[in-house]
Short mmCIF file of C-alpha atoms and ligand atoms in Angstrom, two decimals:
data_model
loop_
_atom_site.label_atom_id
_atom_site.label_comp_id
_atom_site.label_asym_id
_atom_site.label_seq_id
_atom_site.Cartn_x
_atom_site.Cartn_y
_atom_site.Cartn_z
CA MET F 1 109.21 106.68 81.68
CA ILE F 2 109.23 110.13 83.27
CA LYS F 3 111.42 110.40 86.37
CA ILE F 4 109.83 112.00 89.42
CA ALA F 5 112.06 114.11 91.68
CA PRO F 6 110.23 115.17 94.87
CA SER F 7 111.43 118.55 96.14
CA ILE F 8 112.18 118.16 99.85
CA ILE F 9 111.61 121.86 100.52
CA ALA F 10 107.90 120.92 100.74
CA SER F 11 108.51 118.12 103.24
CA ASP F 12 108.08 118.20 107.02
CA PHE F 13 111.57 119.29 108.11
CA THR F 14 110.93 118.03 111.63
CA ARG F 15 110.99 114.55 110.02
CA LEU F 16 113.21 115.15 106.99
CA GLY F 17 114.99 111.80 107.10
CA GLU F 18 111.77 109.83 107.37
CA GLN F 19 110.12 111.89 104.63
CA ALA F 20 113.06 111.36 102.29
CA GLN F 21 112.95 107.62 102.91
CA GLU F 22 109.17 107.57 102.44
CA ALA F 23 109.55 109.33 99.09
CA VAL F 24 112.17 106.80 98.00
CA ALA F 25 109.99 103.89 99.14
CA GLY F 26 107.02 105.54 97.43
CA GLY F 27 108.69 105.41 94.02
CA ALA F 28 110.71 108.63 93.70
CA ASP F 29 113.50 108.41 91.10
CA TRP F 30 115.56 111.31 92.44
CA LEU F 31 115.30 113.74 95.36
CA HIS F 32 115.42 117.43 94.43
CA LEU F 33 117.12 119.71 96.94
CA ASP F 34 116.54 123.44 96.60
CA VAL F 35 119.47 125.52 97.84
CA MET F 36 118.54 129.18 98.19
CA ASP F 37 120.78 132.02 99.46
CA GLY F 38 118.40 134.94 99.98
CA HIS F 39 120.32 136.92 97.33
CA PHE F 40 119.63 135.34 93.94
CA VAL F 41 116.17 134.43 95.26
CA PRO F 42 114.31 136.07 98.18
CA ASN F 43 114.18 132.87 100.26
CA ILE F 44 116.89 131.12 102.30
CA THR F 45 116.76 127.33 102.67
CA PHE F 46 119.79 125.15 103.42
CA GLY F 47 123.38 124.24 102.45
CA PRO F 48 125.70 121.21 102.28
CA LEU F 49 124.79 120.20 105.84
CA VAL F 50 121.28 119.17 104.80
CA VAL F 51 122.54 117.49 101.64
CA LYS F 52 124.87 115.44 103.86
CA ALA F 53 122.00 114.57 106.21
CA VAL F 54 119.77 113.36 103.37
CA ARG F 55 122.72 111.46 101.84
CA SER F 56 123.11 109.60 105.14
CA VAL F 57 119.62 108.08 104.93
CA THR F 58 119.37 107.13 101.24
CA ASP F 59 121.52 106.35 98.23
CA ILE F 60 118.98 107.74 95.74
CA THR F 61 120.19 110.32 93.21
CA LEU F 62 120.38 113.75 94.86
CA ASP F 63 119.54 116.50 92.37
CA ILE F 64 120.82 119.80 93.79
CA HIS F 65 119.22 123.00 92.46
CA LEU F 66 121.57 125.89 93.24
CA MET F 67 119.59 129.11 93.44
CA ILE F 68 122.60 131.00 94.76
CA GLU F 69 125.01 133.72 93.64
CA GLN F 70 128.53 132.51 92.73
CA PRO F 71 127.67 128.79 92.87
CA GLU F 72 131.24 127.95 91.79
CA ARG F 73 132.32 128.84 95.35
CA TYR F 74 130.31 125.93 96.80
CA LEU F 75 130.45 123.13 94.21
CA GLU F 76 133.15 121.16 96.03
CA GLU F 77 131.29 121.31 99.34
CA PHE F 78 128.06 120.08 97.79
CA ALA F 79 129.87 117.33 95.92
CA HIS F 80 131.57 116.15 99.12
CA ALA F 81 128.21 116.32 100.93
CA GLY F 82 126.86 113.74 98.51
CA ALA F 83 125.38 115.55 95.50
CA ASN F 84 125.03 113.41 92.36
CA ARG F 85 123.83 116.19 90.09
CA MET F 86 124.27 119.96 90.46
CA THR F 87 122.27 122.48 88.46
CA VAL F 88 123.29 126.14 88.24
CA HIS F 89 121.30 129.14 87.01
CA VAL F 90 122.65 130.68 83.84
CA GLU F 91 121.74 134.04 85.39
CA THR F 92 124.37 133.53 88.12
CA CYS F 93 127.23 132.16 85.99
CA PRO F 94 129.21 134.62 83.82
CA HIS F 95 131.76 131.80 83.29
CA LEU F 96 129.18 129.08 82.66
CA HIS F 97 131.40 126.83 80.55
CA ARG F 98 134.03 126.73 83.31
CA THR F 99 131.41 126.13 86.01
CA VAL F 100 129.92 123.21 84.08
CA GLN F 101 133.41 121.74 83.69
CA GLN F 102 134.04 122.19 87.43
CA ILE F 103 130.85 120.24 88.28
CA LYS F 104 131.93 117.41 86.00
CA GLU F 105 135.48 117.38 87.41
CA LEU F 106 133.90 116.83 90.83
CA GLY F 107 132.26 113.68 89.50
CA CYS F 108 128.74 115.09 89.34
CA ARG F 109 126.32 115.44 86.46
CA ALA F 110 126.11 119.06 85.33
CA GLY F 111 122.84 120.87 84.83
CA VAL F 112 121.92 124.39 83.80
CA THR F 113 118.63 126.11 84.48
CA LEU F 114 116.93 129.31 83.41
CA ASN F 115 114.26 131.52 84.89
CA PRO F 116 110.92 131.86 83.12
CA ALA F 117 111.91 135.07 81.30
CA THR F 118 115.38 133.87 80.27
CA PRO F 119 115.33 132.82 76.58
CA LEU F 120 116.53 129.39 75.46
CA SER F 121 118.99 131.10 73.11
CA VAL F 122 121.41 131.56 76.05
CA LEU F 123 121.91 127.77 75.98
CA THR F 124 123.10 127.46 72.37
CA GLU F 125 126.84 127.25 73.12
CA ILE F 126 126.63 125.25 76.36
CA LEU F 127 123.97 122.74 75.29
CA PRO F 128 126.43 120.09 74.00
CA GLU F 129 128.28 120.20 77.34
CA VAL F 130 125.45 119.61 79.80
CA ASP F 131 123.86 116.50 81.27
CA LEU F 132 120.59 118.27 82.14
CA VAL F 133 118.58 121.38 81.37
CA LEU F 134 116.03 122.51 83.95
CA VAL F 135 113.14 124.69 82.82
CA MET F 136 111.77 126.80 85.68
CA SER F 137 107.98 126.81 85.40
CA VAL F 138 107.68 129.21 88.34
CA ASN F 139 109.78 132.18 89.44
CA PRO F 140 112.34 130.56 91.76
CA GLY F 141 112.26 131.02 95.53
CA PHE F 142 109.26 129.19 96.87
CA GLY F 143 107.30 125.96 96.60
CA GLY F 144 103.53 125.90 96.19
CA GLN F 145 103.36 128.35 93.26
CA SER F 146 101.26 127.92 90.11
CA TYR F 147 102.69 126.49 86.90
CA ILE F 148 103.39 129.22 84.31
CA PRO F 149 101.46 128.01 81.22
CA ALA F 150 104.02 129.43 78.74
CA SER F 151 106.49 126.86 80.16
CA THR F 152 104.94 124.11 78.03
CA ALA F 153 105.88 125.74 74.71
CA LYS F 154 109.34 126.53 76.11
CA ILE F 155 109.79 122.84 77.02
CA ALA F 156 108.76 121.79 73.51
CA ARG F 157 111.23 124.24 71.93
CA LEU F 158 114.00 122.98 74.21
CA ARG F 159 113.13 119.36 73.38
CA ALA F 160 113.58 120.25 69.69
CA MET F 161 116.94 121.94 70.42
CA LEU F 162 118.22 118.88 72.32
CA ASP F 163 117.00 116.45 69.65
CA ALA F 164 118.55 118.60 66.89
CA ILE F 165 122.04 118.01 68.35
CA GLY F 166 121.31 114.46 69.47
CA SER F 167 121.85 115.41 73.11
CA PRO F 168 121.13 112.73 75.73
CA ALA F 169 120.70 115.44 78.39
CA GLU F 170 117.76 115.17 80.80
CA LEU F 171 115.03 117.79 80.33
CA GLU F 172 113.65 118.64 83.76
CA VAL F 173 110.77 120.96 84.70
CA ASP F 174 110.42 122.57 88.11
CA GLY F 175 107.54 124.40 89.74
CA GLY F 176 103.82 123.92 90.02
CA ILE F 177 103.84 120.35 88.74
CA ASN F 178 100.79 118.41 89.96
CA VAL F 179 98.14 116.04 88.61
CA GLU F 180 96.70 118.89 86.51
CA THR F 181 99.96 120.00 84.90
CA ILE F 182 102.22 116.94 84.66
CA ALA F 183 100.64 115.54 81.48
CA GLU F 184 101.26 118.66 79.35
CA ALA F 185 104.84 118.87 80.57
CA ALA F 186 105.34 115.20 79.72
CA GLN F 187 103.79 115.59 76.28
CA ALA F 188 105.99 118.63 75.61
CA GLY F 189 109.07 116.46 76.15
CA VAL F 190 110.36 116.50 79.73
CA SER F 191 112.19 113.43 81.04
CA VAL F 192 112.18 114.53 84.71
CA VAL F 193 109.61 116.43 86.75
CA VAL F 194 110.19 118.11 90.09
CA ALA F 195 107.22 118.04 92.44
CA GLY F 196 107.22 119.46 95.94
CA SER F 197 103.74 120.34 97.20
CA ALA F 198 102.12 117.70 94.99
CA VAL F 199 104.17 114.98 96.73
CA PHE F 200 104.59 116.16 100.32
CA ARG F 201 101.42 118.18 100.96
CA GLY F 202 97.73 117.20 100.94
CA GLU F 203 95.78 114.35 102.54
CA ALA F 204 97.17 111.32 100.73
CA SER F 205 100.44 109.59 101.56
CA ILE F 206 103.69 110.48 99.77
CA GLY F 207 103.60 107.18 97.88
CA GLU F 208 99.98 107.70 96.86
CA ASN F 209 100.77 111.24 95.65
CA ILE F 210 103.63 109.92 93.52
CA ARG F 211 101.36 107.19 92.16
CA GLN F 212 98.71 109.76 91.25
CA LEU F 213 101.28 111.88 89.42
CA ARG F 214 102.37 108.88 87.34
CA GLU F 215 98.74 107.98 86.67
CA ALA F 216 97.97 111.56 85.60
CA CYS F 217 100.56 111.41 82.82
CA ASP F 218 100.46 107.69 82.25
CA CYS F 219 104.24 107.72 82.81
C1 LIG Q 17 111.29 126.78 93.47
C2 LIG Q 17 112.00 125.43 93.52
C3 LIG Q 17 111.09 124.28 93.20
C4 LIG Q 17 109.91 124.15 94.16
C5 LIG Q 17 108.95 123.11 93.66
O1 LIG Q 17 112.24 127.81 93.49
O2 LIG Q 17 113.08 125.41 92.63
O3 LIG Q 17 111.85 123.07 93.22
O4 LIG Q 17 110.39 123.78 95.42
O5 LIG Q 17 107.85 123.08 94.55
P1 LIG Q 17 106.37 122.91 93.96
O6 LIG Q 17 106.37 121.58 93.25
O7 LIG Q 17 105.50 122.92 95.16
O8 LIG Q 17 106.14 124.05 93.01
ZN1 LIG Q 18 114.00 123.44 92.39
#
């Protein structure tokens, strides 16, 4: 079964608590929270305050995507705010092994992620240490972008790398996932999909959107 992690950046922030609860009631497995600092990515979103607010309305797994420079400076704050999983960009972590250890020492699951042009080879040494690898299928910074088709082959290659070492790590994909793209990502080997616009935007309800995503990949 593929896990679905709605990205709250696409939700109606005037009703964030309700939208989070509606996503949980509608069958979400995790909630994905995109932290952006305006430096590593051009957009600015939110910090531990919003993580704490979402934590206060649900006990679902909070999957924090840190699109920030020097994430090691903020890991403790996000952990105390209620993060269950924290994913850092390899492009922002010169001491990646230490950062992954720090996330685990805080009691969170540790994830690493890479931008579309970053090769999987950067993961070779850290792969046995991580609980999750996130493949960015858009250039990070904004929701509502189109899925980069080359992501599917990258997912399949990463699935083979994880299987080759017998890793139980989650393989998550993030960006442009909708009813047209979820099936190929699932077939390529993801275990978790992030979906922002596909869940929170459009005419149908959040629960119906989640149902349609599952139906589209029979997952
Ligand atoms: C982009 C974020 C994604 C994005 C997903 O930088 O990491 O999580 O919010 O939104 P959609 O599903 O609309 O592409
Ligand atoms: Zn994200």
